[in-house]
Coordinates of C-alpha atoms and ligand atoms in Angstrom, one line a residue:
X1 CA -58.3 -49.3 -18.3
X2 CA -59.9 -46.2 -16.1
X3 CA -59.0 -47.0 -12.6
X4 CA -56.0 -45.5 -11.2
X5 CA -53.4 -47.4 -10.1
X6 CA -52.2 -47.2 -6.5
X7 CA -48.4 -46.9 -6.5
X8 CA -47.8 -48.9 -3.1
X9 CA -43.8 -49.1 -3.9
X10 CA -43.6 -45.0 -3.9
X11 CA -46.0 -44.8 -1.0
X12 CA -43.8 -46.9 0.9
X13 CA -40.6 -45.0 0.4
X14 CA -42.5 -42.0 1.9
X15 CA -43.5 -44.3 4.7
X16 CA -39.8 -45.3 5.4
X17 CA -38.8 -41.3 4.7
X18 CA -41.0 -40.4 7.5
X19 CA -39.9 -43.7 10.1
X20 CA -36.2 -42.4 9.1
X21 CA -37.2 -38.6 9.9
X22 CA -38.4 -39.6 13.4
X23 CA -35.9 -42.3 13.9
X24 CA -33.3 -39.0 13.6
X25 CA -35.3 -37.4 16.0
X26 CA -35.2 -39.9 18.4
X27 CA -31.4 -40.5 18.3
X28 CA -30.9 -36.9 18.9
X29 CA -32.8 -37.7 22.2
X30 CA -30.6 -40.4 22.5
X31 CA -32.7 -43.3 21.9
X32 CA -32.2 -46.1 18.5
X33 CA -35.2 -47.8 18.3
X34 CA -34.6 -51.6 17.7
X35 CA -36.3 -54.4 15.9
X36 CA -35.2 -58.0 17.1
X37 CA -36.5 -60.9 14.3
X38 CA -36.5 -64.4 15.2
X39 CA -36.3 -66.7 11.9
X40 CA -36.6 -70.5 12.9
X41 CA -35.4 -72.9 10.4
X42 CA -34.6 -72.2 6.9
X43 CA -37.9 -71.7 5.0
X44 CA -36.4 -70.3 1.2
X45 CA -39.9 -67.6 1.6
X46 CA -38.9 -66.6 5.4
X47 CA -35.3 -66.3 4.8
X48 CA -35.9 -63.6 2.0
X49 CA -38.5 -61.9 4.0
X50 CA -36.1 -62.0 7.3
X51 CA -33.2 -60.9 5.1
X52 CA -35.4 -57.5 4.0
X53 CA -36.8 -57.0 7.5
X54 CA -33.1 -56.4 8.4
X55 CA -31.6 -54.3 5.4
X56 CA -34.8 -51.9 5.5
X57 CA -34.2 -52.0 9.8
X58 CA -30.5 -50.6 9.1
X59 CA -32.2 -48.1 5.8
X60 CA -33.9 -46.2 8.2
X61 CA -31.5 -46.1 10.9
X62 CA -32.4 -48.4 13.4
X63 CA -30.6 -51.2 15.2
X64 CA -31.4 -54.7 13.6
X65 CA -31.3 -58.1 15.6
X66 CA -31.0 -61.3 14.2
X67 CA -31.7 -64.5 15.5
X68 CA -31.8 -67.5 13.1
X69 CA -32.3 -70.4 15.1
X70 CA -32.1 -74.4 13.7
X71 CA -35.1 -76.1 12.7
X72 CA -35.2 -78.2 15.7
X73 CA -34.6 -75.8 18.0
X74 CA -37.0 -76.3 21.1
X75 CA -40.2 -74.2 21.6
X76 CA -38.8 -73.3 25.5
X77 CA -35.4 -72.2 23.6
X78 CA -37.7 -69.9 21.5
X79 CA -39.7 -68.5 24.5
X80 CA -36.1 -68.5 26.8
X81 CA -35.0 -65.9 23.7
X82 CA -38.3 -64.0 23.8
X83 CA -38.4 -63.6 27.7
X84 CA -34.8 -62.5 27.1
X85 CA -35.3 -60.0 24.3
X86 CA -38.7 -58.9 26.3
X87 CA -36.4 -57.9 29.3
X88 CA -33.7 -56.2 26.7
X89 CA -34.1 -51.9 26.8
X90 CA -32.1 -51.9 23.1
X91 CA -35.2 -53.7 22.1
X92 CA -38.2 -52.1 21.0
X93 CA -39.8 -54.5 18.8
X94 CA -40.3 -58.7 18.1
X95 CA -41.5 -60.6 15.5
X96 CA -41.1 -64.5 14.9
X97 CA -41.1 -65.3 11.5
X98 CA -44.4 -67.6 10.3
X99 CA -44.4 -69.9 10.0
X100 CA -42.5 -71.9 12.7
X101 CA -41.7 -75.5 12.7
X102 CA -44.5 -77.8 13.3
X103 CA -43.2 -79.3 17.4
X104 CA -43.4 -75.2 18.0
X105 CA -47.1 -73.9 19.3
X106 CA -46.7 -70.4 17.3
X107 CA -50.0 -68.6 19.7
X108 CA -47.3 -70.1 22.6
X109 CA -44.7 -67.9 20.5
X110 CA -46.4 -65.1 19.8
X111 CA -48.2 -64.5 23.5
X112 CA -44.8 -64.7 24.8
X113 CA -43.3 -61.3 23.3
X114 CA -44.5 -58.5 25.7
X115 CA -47.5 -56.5 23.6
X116 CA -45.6 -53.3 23.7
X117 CA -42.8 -55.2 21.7
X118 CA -45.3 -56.9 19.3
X119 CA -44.5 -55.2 16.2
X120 CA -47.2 -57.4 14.3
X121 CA -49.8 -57.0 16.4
X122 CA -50.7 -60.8 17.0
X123 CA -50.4 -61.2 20.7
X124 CA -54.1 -61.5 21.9
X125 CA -54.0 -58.3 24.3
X126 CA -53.8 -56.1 20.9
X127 CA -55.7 -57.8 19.1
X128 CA -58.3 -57.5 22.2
X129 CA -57.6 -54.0 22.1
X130 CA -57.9 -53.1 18.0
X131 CA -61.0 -55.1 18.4
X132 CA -62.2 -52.8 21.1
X133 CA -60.6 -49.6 19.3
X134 CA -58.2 -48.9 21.9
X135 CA -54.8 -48.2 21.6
X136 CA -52.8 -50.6 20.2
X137 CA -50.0 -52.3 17.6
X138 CA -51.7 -52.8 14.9
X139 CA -50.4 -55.8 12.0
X140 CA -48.8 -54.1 9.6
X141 CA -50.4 -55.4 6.3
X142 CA -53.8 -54.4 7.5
X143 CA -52.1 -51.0 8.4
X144 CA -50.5 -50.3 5.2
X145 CA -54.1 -50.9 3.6
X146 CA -55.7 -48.5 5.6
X147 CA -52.9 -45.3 5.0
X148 CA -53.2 -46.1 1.5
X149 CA -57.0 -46.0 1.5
X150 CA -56.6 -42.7 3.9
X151 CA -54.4 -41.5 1.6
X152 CA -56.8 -41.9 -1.3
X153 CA -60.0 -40.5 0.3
X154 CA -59.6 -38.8 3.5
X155 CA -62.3 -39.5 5.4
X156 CA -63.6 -43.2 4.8
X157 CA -66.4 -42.3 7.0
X158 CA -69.9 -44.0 6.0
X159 CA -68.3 -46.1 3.3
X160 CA -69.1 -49.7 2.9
X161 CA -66.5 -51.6 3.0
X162 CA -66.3 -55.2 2.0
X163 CA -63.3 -57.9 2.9
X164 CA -63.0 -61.2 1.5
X165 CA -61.2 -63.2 3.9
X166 CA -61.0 -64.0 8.0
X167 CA -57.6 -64.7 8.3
X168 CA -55.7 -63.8 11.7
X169 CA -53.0 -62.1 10.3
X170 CA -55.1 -59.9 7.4
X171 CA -59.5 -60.2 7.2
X172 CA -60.1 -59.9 10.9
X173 CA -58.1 -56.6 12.0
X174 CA -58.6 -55.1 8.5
X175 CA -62.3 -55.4 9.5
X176 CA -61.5 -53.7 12.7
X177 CA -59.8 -51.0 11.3
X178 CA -62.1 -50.1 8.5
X179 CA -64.5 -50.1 11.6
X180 CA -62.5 -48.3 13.6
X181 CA -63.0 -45.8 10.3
X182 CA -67.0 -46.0 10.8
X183 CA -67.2 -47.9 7.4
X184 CA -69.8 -50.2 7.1
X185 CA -67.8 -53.6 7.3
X186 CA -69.1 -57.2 5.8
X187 CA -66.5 -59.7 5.9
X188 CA -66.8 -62.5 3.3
X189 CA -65.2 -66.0 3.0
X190 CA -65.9 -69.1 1.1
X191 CA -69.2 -70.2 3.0
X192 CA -70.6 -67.0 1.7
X193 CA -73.5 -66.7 -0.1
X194 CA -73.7 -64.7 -3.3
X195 CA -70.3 -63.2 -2.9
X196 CA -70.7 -61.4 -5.4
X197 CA -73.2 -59.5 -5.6
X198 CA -71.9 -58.5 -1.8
X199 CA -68.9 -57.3 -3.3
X200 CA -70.2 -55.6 -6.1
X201 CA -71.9 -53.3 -3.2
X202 CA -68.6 -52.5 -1.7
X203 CA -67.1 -48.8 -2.0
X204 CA -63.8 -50.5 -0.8
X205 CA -63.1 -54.2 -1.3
X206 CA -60.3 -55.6 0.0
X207 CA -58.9 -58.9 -1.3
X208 CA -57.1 -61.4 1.2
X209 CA -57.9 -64.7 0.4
X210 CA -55.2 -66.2 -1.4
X211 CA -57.0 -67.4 -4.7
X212 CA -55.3 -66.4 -7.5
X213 CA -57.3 -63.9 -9.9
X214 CA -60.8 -65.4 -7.8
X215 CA -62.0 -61.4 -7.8
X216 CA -62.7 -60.6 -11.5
X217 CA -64.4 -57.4 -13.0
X218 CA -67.6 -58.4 -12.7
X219 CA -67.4 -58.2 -9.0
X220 CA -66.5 -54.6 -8.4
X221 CA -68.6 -51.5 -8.2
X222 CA -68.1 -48.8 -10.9
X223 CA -65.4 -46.6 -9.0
X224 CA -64.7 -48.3 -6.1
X225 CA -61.5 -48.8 -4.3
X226 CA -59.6 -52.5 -4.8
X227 CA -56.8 -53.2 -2.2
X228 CA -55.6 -56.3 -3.6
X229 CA -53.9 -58.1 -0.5
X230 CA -52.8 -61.6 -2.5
X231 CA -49.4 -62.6 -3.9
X232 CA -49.6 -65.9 -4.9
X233 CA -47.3 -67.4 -7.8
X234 CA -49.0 -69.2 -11.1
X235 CA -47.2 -70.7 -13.9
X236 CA -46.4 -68.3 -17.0
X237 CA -45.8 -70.3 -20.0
X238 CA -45.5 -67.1 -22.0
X239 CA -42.7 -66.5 -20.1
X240 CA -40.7 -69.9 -21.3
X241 CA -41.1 -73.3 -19.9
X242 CA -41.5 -73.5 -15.9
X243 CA -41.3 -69.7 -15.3
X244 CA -43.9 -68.0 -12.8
X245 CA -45.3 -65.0 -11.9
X246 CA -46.9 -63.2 -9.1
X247 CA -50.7 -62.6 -9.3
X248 CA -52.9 -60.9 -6.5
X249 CA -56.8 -62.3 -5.6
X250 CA -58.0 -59.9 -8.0
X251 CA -57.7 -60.4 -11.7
X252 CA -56.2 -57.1 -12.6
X253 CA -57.3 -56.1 -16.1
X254 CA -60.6 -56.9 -15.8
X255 CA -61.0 -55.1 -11.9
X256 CA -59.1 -51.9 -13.5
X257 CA -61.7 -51.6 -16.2
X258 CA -64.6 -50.9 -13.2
X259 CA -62.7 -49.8 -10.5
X260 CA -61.8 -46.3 -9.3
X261 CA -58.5 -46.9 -8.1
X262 CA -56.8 -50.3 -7.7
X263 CA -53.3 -52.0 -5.7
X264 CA -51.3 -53.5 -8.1
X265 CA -49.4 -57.1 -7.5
X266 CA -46.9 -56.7 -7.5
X267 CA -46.0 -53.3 -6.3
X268 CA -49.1 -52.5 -4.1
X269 CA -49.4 -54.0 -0.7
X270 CA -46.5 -55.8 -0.7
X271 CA -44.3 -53.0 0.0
X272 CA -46.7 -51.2 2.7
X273 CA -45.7 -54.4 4.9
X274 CA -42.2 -53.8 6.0
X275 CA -42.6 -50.2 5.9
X276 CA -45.3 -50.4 8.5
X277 CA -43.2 -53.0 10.6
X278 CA -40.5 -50.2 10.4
X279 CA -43.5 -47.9 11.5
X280 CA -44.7 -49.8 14.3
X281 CA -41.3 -50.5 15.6
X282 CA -41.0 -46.5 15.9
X283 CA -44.2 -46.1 17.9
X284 CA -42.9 -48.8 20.4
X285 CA -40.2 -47.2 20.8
X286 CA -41.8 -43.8 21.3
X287 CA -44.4 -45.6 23.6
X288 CA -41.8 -47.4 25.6
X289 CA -40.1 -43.9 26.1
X290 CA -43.1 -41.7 27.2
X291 CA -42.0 -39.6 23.9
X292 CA -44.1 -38.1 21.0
X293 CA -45.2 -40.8 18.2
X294 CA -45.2 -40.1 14.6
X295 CA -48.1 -38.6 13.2
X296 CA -49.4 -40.5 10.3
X297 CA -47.6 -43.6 11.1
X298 CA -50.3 -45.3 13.6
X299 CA -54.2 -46.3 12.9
Ligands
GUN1 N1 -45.1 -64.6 7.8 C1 -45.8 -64.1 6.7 N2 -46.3 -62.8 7.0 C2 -45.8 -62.6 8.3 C3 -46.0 -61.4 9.1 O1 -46.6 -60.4 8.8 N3 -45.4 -61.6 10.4 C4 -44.7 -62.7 10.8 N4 -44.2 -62.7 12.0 N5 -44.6 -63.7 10.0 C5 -45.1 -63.7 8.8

């Protein structure tokens, strides 16, 4: 193996070090930035994701609000709560947990919370405004992408950059970022022709598909950088009968034999996510209070 291995666990610690610094800060000034999560239903995945959301809220210092709502809880019970929490000055970030119950519209959901308190960055005004590079919240698995790619280059200036995958949530503002950046940006999906060769071009290429190992070796460019965005679970029978494990898009020991530097899964993007909802949360609350945001913390 040559390529160095992106340690996105320790990278988010320091992420959360500096949210915690400025969250200090901003109590002396006497203001506790708060994240409000709204879980509906009992999805096994959500409720662990919810459960961390809170603990690593509290870690750092801020206020934590949870609303875990019945699966058949109305959609105009959901958006009463929103319009609630959107009017609430404790409050300084939303997020609904995807995915919600099918008789709930989730673009109804998420274009309810008031874009200063969209912590993910879904509700169409930011993603109107990261697509226009303006100010904005920016998701946070995209975001914790792009510090660790800052982080590992400086300047990403001129690079081409190559994401497989358009999702919402992951390809599209990724894109935006990395062009925000001034890469060169090509996003590919599965209609795409010759996909790899294309990604073989790419300086950066960034996984987000949700294929297990679909990126092998052969795909990446001597020395470039490989954000693997995928966690997906596969059966390991070398583990014993019925055990799993997680895998990424890319299939690791093959990309680390050609790559320069490369996200392991897990223990690469994974991490970056909550600490940039903690992040984001903290430039709300900044925002929302006419008071200095974090450096480093924002695209
Ligand atoms: N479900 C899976 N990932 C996410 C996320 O980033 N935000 C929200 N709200 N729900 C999710």
């Amino acid at each position: 193996m040559t390529a160095d291995i992106i340690d996105g666990k320790a990278f988010a610690a320091t992420v959360r070090e500096k949210v915690a610094a400025h969250v200090a800060r901003l109590k002396d000034a006497g203001v506790t930035p708060g994240l409000a999560v709204i879980l509906v239903g009992e999805d096994p995945a959500s409720e662990v994701y919810v459960r961390n959301k809170g603990k690593q809220t509290l870690e750092v210092g801020m206020n934590s609000f949870e609303h875990k709502l019945p699966v058949d809880t109305p959609e105009a019970e959901v958006l009463a709560l929103i319009d609630k929490l959107n009017n609430d000055p404790a409050v300084h970030g939303i997020l609904c947990q995807l995915p919600v119950p099918d008789h709930i519209n989730d673009d109804k959901v998420i274009n309810a919370i008031s874009p200063e308190k969209d912590v993910d960055g879904f509700h169409i005004s930011n993603v109107g405004l990261l697509a226009t590079g303006q100010k904005s919240m920016v998701p946070c698995t995209p975001l914790g992408c792009l510090m660790m790619l800052r982080e590992r280059h400086g300047s990403l200036s001129g690079m081409n950059a190559v994401v497989v995958g358009r999702s919402n949530i992951v390809g599209k503002p990724m894109a935006a970022l990395l062009l925000k950046d001034s890469c060169t940006v090509t996003i590919a999906h599965s209609r795409t022709k010759d996909i790899e060769a294309l990604c073989r071009g790419a300086d950066i290429l960034v996984a987000a598909v949700g294929r297990p190992q679909m990126i092998t070796g052969d795909w990446v460019k001597p020395g470039a950088t490989v954000i693997d965005v995928g966690i997906n679970r596969i059966a390991a029978p070398e583990r014993g009968e019925g055990k799993m494990r997680l895998v990424g898009d890319v299939e690791f020991a093959s990309a680390a034999e050609v790559a320069g530097a490369i996200t392991p899964v897990p223990g690469g993007v994974g991490p970056m996510t909550i600490a940039c909802l903690l992040a984001n949360t903290v430039t709300a609350c900044c925002r929302a209070n006419g008071l200095e945001e974090p450096e480093g913390l924002t695209a």
